[in-house]
Coordinates of C-alpha atoms and ligand atoms in Angstrom, one line a residue:
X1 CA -52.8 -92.9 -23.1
X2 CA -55.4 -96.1 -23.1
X3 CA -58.5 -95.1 -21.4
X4 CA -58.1 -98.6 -18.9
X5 CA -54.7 -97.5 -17.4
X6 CA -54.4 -96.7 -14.1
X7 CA -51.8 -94.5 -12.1
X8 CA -51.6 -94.4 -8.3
X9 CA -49.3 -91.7 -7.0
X10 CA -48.8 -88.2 -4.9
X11 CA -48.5 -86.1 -7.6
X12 CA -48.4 -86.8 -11.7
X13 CA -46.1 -85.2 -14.1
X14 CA -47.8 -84.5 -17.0
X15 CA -44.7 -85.8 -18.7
X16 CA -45.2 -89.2 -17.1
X17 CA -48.8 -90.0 -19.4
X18 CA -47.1 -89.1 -22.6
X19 CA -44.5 -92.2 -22.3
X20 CA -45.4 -95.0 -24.2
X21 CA -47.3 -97.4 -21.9
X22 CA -49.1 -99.2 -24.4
X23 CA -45.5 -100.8 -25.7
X24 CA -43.5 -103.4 -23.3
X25 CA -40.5 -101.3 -21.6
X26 CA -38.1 -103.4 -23.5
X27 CA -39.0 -102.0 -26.7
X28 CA -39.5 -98.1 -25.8
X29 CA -37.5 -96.7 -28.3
X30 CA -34.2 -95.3 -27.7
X31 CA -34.9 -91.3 -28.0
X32 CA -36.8 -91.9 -24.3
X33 CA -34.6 -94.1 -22.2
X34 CA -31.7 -92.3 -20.5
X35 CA -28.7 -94.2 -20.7
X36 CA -27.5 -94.6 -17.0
X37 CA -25.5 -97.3 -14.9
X38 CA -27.8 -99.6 -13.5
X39 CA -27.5 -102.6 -11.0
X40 CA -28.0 -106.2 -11.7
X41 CA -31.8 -107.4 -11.2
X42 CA -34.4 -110.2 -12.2
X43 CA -36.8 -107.5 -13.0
X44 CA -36.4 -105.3 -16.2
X45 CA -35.5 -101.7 -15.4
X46 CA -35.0 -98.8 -17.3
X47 CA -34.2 -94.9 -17.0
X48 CA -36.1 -92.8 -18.8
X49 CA -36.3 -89.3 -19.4
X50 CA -38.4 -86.7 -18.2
X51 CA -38.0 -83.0 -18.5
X52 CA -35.7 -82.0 -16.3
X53 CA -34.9 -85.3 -14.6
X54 CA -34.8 -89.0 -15.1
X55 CA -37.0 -91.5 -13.6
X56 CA -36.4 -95.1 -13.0
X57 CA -39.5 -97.5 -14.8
X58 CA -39.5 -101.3 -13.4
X59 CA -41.7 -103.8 -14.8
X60 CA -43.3 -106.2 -11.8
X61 CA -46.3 -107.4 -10.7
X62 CA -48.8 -105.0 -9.5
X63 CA -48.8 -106.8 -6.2
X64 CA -45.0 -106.1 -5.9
X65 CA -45.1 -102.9 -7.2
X66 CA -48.0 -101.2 -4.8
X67 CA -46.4 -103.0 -1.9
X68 CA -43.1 -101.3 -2.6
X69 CA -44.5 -98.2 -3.7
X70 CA -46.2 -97.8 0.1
X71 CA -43.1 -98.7 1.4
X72 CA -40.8 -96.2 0.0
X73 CA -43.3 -93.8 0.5
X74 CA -43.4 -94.7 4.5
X75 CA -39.3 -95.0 4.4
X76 CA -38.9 -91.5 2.7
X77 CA -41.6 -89.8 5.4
X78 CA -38.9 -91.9 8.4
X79 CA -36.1 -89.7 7.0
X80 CA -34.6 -92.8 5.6
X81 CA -32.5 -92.7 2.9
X82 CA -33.9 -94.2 -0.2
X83 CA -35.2 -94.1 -3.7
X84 CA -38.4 -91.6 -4.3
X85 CA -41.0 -93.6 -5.5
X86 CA -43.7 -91.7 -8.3
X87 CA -46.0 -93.7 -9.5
X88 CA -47.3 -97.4 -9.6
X89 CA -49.1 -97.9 -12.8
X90 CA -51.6 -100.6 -13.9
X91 CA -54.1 -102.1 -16.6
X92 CA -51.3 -101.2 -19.3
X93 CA -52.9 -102.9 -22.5
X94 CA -50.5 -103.4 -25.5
X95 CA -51.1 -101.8 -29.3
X96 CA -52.9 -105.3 -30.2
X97 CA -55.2 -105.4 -27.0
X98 CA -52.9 -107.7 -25.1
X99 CA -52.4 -107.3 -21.0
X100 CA -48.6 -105.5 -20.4
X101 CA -46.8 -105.4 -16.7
X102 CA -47.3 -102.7 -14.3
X103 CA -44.8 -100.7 -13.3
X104 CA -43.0 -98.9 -10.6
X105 CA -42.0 -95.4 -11.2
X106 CA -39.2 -94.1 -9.1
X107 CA -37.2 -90.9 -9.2
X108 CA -33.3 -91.4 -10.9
X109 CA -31.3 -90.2 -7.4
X110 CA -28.6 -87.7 -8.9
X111 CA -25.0 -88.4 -8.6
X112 CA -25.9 -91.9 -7.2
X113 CA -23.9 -94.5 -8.4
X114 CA -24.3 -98.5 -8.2
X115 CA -21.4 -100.1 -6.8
X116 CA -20.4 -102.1 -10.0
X117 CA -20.0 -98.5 -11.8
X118 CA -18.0 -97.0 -9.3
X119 CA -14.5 -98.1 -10.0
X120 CA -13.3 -98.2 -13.7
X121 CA -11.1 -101.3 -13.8
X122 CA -10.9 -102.9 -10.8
X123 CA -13.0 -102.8 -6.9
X124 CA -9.7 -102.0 -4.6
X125 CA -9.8 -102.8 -1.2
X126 CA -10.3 -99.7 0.3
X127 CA -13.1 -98.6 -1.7
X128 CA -15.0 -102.3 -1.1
X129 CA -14.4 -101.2 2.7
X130 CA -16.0 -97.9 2.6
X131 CA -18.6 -99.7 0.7
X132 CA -19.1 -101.7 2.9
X133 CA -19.2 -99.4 6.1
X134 CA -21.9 -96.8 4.2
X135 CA -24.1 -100.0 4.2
X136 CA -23.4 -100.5 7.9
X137 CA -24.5 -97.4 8.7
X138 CA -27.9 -97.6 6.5
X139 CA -28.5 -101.3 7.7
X140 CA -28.2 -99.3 11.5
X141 CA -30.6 -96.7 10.3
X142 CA -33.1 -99.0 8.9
X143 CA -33.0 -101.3 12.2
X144 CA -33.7 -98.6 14.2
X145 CA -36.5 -97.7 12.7
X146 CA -37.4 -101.3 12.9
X147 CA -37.4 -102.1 9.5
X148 CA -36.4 -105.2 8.3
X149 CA -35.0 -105.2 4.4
X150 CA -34.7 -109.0 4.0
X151 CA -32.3 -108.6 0.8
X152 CA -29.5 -106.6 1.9
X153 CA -27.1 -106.7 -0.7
X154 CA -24.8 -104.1 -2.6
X155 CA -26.8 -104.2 -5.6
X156 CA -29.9 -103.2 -4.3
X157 CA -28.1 -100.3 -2.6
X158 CA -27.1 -96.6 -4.0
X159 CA -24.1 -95.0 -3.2
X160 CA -23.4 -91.4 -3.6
X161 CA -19.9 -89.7 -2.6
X162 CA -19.7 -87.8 0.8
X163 CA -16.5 -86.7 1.8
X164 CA -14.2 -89.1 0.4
X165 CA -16.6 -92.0 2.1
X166 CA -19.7 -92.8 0.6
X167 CA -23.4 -92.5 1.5
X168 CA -25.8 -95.6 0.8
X169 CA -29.3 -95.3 -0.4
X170 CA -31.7 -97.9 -0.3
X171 CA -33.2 -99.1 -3.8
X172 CA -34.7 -102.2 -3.3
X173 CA -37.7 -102.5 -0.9
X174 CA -39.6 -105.2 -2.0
X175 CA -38.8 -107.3 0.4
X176 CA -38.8 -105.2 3.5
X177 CA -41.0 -105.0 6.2
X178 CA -41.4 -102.3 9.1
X179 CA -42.1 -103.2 12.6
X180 CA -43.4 -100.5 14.5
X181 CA -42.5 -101.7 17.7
X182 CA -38.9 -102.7 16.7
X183 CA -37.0 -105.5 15.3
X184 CA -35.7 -108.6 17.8
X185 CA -32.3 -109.3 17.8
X186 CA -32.8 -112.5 16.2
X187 CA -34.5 -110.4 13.2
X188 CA -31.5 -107.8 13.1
X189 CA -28.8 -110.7 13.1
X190 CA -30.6 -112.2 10.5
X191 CA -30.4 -109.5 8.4
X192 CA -27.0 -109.2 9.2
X193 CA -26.0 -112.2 7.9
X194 CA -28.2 -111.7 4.7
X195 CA -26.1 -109.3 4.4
X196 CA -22.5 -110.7 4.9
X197 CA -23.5 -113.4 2.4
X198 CA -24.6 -111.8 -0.1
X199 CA -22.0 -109.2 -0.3
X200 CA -19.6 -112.1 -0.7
X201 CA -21.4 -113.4 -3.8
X202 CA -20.9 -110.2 -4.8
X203 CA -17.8 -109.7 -4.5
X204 CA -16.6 -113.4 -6.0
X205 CA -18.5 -112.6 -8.6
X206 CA -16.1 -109.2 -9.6
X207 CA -13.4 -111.7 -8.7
X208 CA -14.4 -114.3 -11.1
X209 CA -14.8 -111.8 -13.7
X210 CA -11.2 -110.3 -12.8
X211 CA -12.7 -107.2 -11.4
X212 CA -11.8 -107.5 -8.0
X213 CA -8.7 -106.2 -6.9
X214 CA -6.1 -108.8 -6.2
X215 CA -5.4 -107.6 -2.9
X216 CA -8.7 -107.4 -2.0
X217 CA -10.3 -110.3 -0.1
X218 CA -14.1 -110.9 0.0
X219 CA -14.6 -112.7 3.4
X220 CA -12.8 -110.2 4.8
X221 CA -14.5 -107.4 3.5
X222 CA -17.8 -109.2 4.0
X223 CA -17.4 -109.6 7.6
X224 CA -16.2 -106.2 7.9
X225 CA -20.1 -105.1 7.6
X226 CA -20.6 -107.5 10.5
X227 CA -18.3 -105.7 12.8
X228 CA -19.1 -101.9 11.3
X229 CA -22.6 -102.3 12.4
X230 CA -21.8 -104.1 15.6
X231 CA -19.4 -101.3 16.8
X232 CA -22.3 -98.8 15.3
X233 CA -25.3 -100.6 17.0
X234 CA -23.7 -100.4 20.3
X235 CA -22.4 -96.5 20.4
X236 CA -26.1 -95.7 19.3
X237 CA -28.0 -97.9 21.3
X238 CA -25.9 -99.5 24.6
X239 CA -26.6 -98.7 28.2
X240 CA -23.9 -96.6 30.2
X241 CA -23.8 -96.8 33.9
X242 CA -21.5 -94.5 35.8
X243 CA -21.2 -93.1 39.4
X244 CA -24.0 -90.4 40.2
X245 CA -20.8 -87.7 40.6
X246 CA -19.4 -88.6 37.1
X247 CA -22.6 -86.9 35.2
X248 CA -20.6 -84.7 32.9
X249 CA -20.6 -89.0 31.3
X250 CA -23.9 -88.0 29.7
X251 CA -22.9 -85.0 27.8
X252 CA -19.8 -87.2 26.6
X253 CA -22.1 -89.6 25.5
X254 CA -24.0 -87.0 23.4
X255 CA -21.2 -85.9 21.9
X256 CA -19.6 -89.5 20.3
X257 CA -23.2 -89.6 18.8
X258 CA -23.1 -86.1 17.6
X259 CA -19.3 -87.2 15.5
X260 CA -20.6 -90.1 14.6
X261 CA -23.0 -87.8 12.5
X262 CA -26.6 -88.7 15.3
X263 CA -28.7 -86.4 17.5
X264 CA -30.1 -88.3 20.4
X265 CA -33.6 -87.4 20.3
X266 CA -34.4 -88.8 23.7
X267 CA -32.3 -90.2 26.5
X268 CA -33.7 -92.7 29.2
X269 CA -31.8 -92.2 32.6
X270 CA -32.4 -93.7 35.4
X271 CA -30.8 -94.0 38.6
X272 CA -29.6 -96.9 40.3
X273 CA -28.0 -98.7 43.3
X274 CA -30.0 -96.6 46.0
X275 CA -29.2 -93.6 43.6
X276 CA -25.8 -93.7 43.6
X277 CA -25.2 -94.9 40.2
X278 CA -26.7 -93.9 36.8
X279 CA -27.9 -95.5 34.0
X280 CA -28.4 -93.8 30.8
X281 CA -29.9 -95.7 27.3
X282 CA -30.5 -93.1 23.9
X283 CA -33.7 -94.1 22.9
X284 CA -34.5 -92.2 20.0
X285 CA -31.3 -91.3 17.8
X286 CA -31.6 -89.5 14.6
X287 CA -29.2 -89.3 11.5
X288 CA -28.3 -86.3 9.9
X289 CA -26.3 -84.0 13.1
X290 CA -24.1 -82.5 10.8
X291 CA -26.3 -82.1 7.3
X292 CA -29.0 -80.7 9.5
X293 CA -26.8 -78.2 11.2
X294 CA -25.4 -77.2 7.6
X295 CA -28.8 -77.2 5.9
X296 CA -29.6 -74.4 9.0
X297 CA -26.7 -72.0 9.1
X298 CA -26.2 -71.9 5.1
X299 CA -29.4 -73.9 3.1
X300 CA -26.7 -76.4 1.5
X301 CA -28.1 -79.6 1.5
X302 CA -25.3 -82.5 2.0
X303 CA -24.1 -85.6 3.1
X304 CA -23.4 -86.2 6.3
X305 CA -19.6 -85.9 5.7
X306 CA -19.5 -83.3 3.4
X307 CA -21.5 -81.1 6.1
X308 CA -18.7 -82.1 8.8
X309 CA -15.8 -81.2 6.1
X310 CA -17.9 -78.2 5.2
X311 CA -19.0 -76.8 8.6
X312 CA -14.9 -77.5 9.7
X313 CA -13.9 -75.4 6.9
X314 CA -17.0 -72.5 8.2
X315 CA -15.5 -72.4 12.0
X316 CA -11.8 -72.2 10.4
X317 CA -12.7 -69.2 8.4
X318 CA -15.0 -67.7 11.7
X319 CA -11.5 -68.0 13.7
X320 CA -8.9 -66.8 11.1
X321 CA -11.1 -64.1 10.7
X322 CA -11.8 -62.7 13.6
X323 CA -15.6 -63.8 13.9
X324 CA -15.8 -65.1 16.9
X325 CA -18.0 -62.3 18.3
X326 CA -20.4 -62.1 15.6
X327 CA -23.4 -64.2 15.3
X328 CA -22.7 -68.0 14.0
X329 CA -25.5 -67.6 10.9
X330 CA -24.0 -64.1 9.8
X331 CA -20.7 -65.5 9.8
X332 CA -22.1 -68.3 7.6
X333 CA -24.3 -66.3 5.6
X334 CA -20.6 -64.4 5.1
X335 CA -18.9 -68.0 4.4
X336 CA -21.5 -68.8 1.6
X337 CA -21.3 -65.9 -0.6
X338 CA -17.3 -65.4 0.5
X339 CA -15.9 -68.7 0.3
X340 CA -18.0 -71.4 -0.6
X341 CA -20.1 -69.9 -4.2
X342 CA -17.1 -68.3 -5.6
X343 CA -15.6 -71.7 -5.8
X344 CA -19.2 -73.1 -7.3
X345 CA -19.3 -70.8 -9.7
X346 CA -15.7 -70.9 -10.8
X347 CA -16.5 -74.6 -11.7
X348 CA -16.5 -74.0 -15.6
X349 CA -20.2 -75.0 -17.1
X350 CA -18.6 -78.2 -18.9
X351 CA -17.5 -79.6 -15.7
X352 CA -20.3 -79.3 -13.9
X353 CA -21.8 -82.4 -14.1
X354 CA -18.6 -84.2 -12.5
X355 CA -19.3 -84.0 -9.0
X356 CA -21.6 -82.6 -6.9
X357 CA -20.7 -79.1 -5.9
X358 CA -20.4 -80.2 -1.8
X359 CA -18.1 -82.7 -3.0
X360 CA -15.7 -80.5 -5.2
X361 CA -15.5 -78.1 -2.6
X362 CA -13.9 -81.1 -0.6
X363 CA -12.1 -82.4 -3.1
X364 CA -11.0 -78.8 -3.5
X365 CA -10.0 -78.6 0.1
X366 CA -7.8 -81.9 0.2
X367 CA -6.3 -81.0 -3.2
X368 CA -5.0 -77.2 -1.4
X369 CA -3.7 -79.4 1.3
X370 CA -1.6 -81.4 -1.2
X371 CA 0.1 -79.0 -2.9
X372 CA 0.4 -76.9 0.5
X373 CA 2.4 -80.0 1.4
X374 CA 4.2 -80.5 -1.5
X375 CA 5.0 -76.8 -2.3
X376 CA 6.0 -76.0 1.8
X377 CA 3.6 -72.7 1.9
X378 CA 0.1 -71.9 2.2
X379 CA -1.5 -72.1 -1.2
X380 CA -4.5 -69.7 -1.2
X381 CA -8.2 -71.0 -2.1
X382 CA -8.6 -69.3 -5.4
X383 CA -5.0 -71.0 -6.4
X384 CA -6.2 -74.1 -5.3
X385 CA -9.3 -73.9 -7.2
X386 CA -7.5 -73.4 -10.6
X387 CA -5.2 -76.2 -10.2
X388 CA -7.8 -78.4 -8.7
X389 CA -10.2 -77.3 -11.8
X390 CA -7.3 -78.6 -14.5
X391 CA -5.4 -81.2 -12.8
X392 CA -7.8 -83.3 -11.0
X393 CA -11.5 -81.9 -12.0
X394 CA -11.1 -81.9 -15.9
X395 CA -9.7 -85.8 -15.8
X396 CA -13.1 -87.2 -13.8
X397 CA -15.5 -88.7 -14.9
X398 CA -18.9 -87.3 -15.5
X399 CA -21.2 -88.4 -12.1
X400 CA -24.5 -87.3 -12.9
X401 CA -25.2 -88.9 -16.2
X402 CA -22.9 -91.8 -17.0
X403 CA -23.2 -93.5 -20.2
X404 CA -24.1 -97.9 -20.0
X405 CA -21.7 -99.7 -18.5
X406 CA -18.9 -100.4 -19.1
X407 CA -18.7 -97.3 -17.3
X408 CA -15.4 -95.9 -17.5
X409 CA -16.7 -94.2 -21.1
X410 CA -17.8 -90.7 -21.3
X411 CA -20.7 -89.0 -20.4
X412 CA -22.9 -86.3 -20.9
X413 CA -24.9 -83.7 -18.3
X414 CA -28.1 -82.8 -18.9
X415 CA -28.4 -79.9 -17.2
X416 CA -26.2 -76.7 -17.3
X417 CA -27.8 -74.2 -14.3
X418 CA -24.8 -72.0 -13.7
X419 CA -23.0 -69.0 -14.1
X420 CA -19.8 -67.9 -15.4
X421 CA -17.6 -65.9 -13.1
X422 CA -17.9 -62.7 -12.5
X423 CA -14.5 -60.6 -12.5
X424 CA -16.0 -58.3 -9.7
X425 CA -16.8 -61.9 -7.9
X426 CA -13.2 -63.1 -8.5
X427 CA -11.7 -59.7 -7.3
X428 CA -14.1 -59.8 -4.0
X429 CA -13.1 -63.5 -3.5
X430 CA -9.6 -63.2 -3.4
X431 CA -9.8 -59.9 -1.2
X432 CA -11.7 -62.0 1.2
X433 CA -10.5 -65.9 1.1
Ligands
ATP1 N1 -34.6 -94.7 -8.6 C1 -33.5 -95.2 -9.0 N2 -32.4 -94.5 -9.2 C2 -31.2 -95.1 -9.6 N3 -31.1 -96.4 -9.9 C3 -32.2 -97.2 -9.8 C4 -33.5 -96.6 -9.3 N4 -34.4 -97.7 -9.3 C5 -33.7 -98.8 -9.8 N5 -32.4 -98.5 -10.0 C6 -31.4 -99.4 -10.6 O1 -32.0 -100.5 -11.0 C7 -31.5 -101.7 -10.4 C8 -32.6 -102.7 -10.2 O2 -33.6 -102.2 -9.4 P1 -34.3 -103.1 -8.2 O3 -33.2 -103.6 -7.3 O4 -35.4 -102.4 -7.6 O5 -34.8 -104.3 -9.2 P2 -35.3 -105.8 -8.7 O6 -35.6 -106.6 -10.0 O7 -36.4 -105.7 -7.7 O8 -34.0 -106.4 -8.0 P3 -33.9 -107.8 -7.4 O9 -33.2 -108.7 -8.4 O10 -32.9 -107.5 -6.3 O11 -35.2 -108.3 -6.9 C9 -30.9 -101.2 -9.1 O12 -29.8 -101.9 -8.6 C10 -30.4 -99.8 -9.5 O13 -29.1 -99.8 -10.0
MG2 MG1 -32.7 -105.4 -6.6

């Protein structure tokens, strides 16, 4: 490493000084850079390994770089969903003396997947729509926070599967800005519109290169954000007034927020009309009801609708059981081992890197309620598994490390972390499930 260089970050992997700083990133060689999907962008970036993960190097102005840096840094400490940023690095000097580009280090988010490499041939509608409504809901998060992202666009988004629908991470935060007292509406419409337009150039652009579904139609779906964060905006932040008698409105209240995956933190009520009527306004609402309640009861970490699929699938089993009495983190704790590691485990070590483990299990769960269907009778869970393991599981693509795009090629993991089956685990799960 050249004595001039300079890092800035939280923490440095040792790892990070042996990469070759003193060459330009576009001519690392090969045996370093991870081979990933990767949005479009003006500046150059590339994945790179590291051991035991990959990180994300992009070459920018040091200006640009330290200004995102801080800003990922303050989003990830708001809880937001986003991109981990490790490093800004500076004063890189070339083999023959000459000046090179700092660079942004960020952490490769697992199983995340840009939106160009999530279909294999063409975008169909329905997938553009759930696209679309996962950037909704981070655009919602964001404002609320009052942080304005200025370039709100599907390329400079994540998306990761949850449940069928899709979770959006935030990539790109170079041209955000927070307001700690709170965006105007003039700000947030903005946004919004920076939105809607540039999700339309996006999406004529897959059309123009025939990779747009026919029946898809991108006004359409580019509006749709408009509407999927007005409907959003309003549940999580609109005033209620009601009679004084009808109270029991409040709890109601909390409970849409709580399905719609958000805690209210705090609740302004006031009381109106010479105290005959009451007003009620969430004033802080949090994200995460369901992933935090999981995370609590059983340590998985998921997304917020892999948690509500998950924890459905935990008060089924506490009722067909009989477990009503017993304490909700036993029965859980009972769930884990019982139900939800045997199937983890059964996953074979090849496969592993297809899906994330929150997502095959519901995967796993939809796929028994097929063939229930189709076979008229109640296919058990360790049935389900086997099928789901060969028919659908086997024929996926690999999530966590795609090859370039085009990227309906193979892949390869890079890490293998579990363990074969046990036949005693089998025999316990199928006495139990
Ligand atoms: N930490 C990361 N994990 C996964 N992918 C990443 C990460 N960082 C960057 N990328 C990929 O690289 C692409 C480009 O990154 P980014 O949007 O930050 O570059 P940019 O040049 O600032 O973009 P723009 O052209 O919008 O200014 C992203 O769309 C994303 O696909
Ligand atoms: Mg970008």
């Amino acid at each position: 490493m050249p004595d001039s260089m300079s890092i800035t970050a939280a923490t440095v992997d040792p790892g990070l000084l042996d990469l070759p700083w003193d060459l330009p990133l576009d001519e690392w060689p090969d045996d370093t850079i991870a081979a990933l999907p990767k949005g479009i962008s003006r500046h150059l970036v590339r994945f790179v390994h590291l051991s035991g993960y990959v990180v994300a190097v992009k070459e920018t102005s040091e200006e640009l770089a330290r200004s995102e840096y801080d800003m990922l840094r303050t989003l990830q400490r708001l809880d937001v969903p986003c991109v981990d940023p490790l490093a800004v690095i500076t004063n890189r000097v070339g083999r023959d003396g000459e000046a090179l580009q700092p660079v942004l280090v960020t952490r490769h988010l697992r199983f995340s997947l840009p939106y160009r490499a999530l279909y294999s041939q063409t975008l169909r509608p329905d997938t553009a729509t759930r696209l679309v409504d996962a950037l909704a809901v981070l655009l919602v998060r964001l404002h609320i926070i009052g942080f304005f992202w200025g370039d709100v666009s599907l390329s400079n988004t994540l998306f990761r599967r949850d449940a069928g629908a899709f979770a959006a991470y935030l990539v790109d935060a170079e041209t955000g800005k927070l307001y700690p007292g709170g965006l105007s509406n003039g700000q947030r419409e903005n946004d919004l519109e920076i939105a809607r337009v540039n999700i339309a150039g996006e999406l004529l652009d897959l059309e123009a290169g025939g990779r747009l579904d026919e029946n898809a139609d991108p006004v359409d779906v580019s509006n749709g954000i408009v509407a999927q964060y007005r409907t959003l905006w309003g549940e999580l932040t609109g005033t209620e007034q009601f009679a004084a008698a009808e109270r029991w409105r409040i709890n109601d209240r909390v409970e849409r927020l709580n399905d719609l995956g958000f805690d209210i933190e705090e609740l302004s009520i006031k009381t109106a009309e010479g105290g005959t009527q009451v007003r009620i306004t969430p004033k802080v609402v949090d994200a995460g009801h369901h992933q935090r309640r999981l995370l609590r009861l059983t340590g998985i970490d998921a997304g917020e609708n892999q948690a509500r699929r998950l924890l459905n699938d935990l008060d089924a089993y506490r009722a067909r059981n009989g477990r009503d009495e017993l304490d909700e983190e036993m029965v859980a704790h009972e769930w884990v081992s019982r139900v939800f590691e045997p199937v983890v485990r059964a996953i074979p070590r090849d496969l592993r890197g297809r899906l994330e483990p929150a997502e095959v299990f519901h995967e796993l769960l939809e796929h028994r309620w097929f063939m229930s269907q189709q076979e008229q009778r109640s296919v058990s869970l360790p049935e389900a598994t086997t099928a789901y393991i060969n028919d659908v599981l086997r024929h996926r693509r690999d999530e966590r490390t795609l090859i370039n795009p085009p990227t309906s090629s193979l892949a390869l993991p890079i890490e293998t972390d579990g363990v074969p089956v046990s036949p005693e685990d089998a025999e316990d799960w199928r006495a139990n499930v």
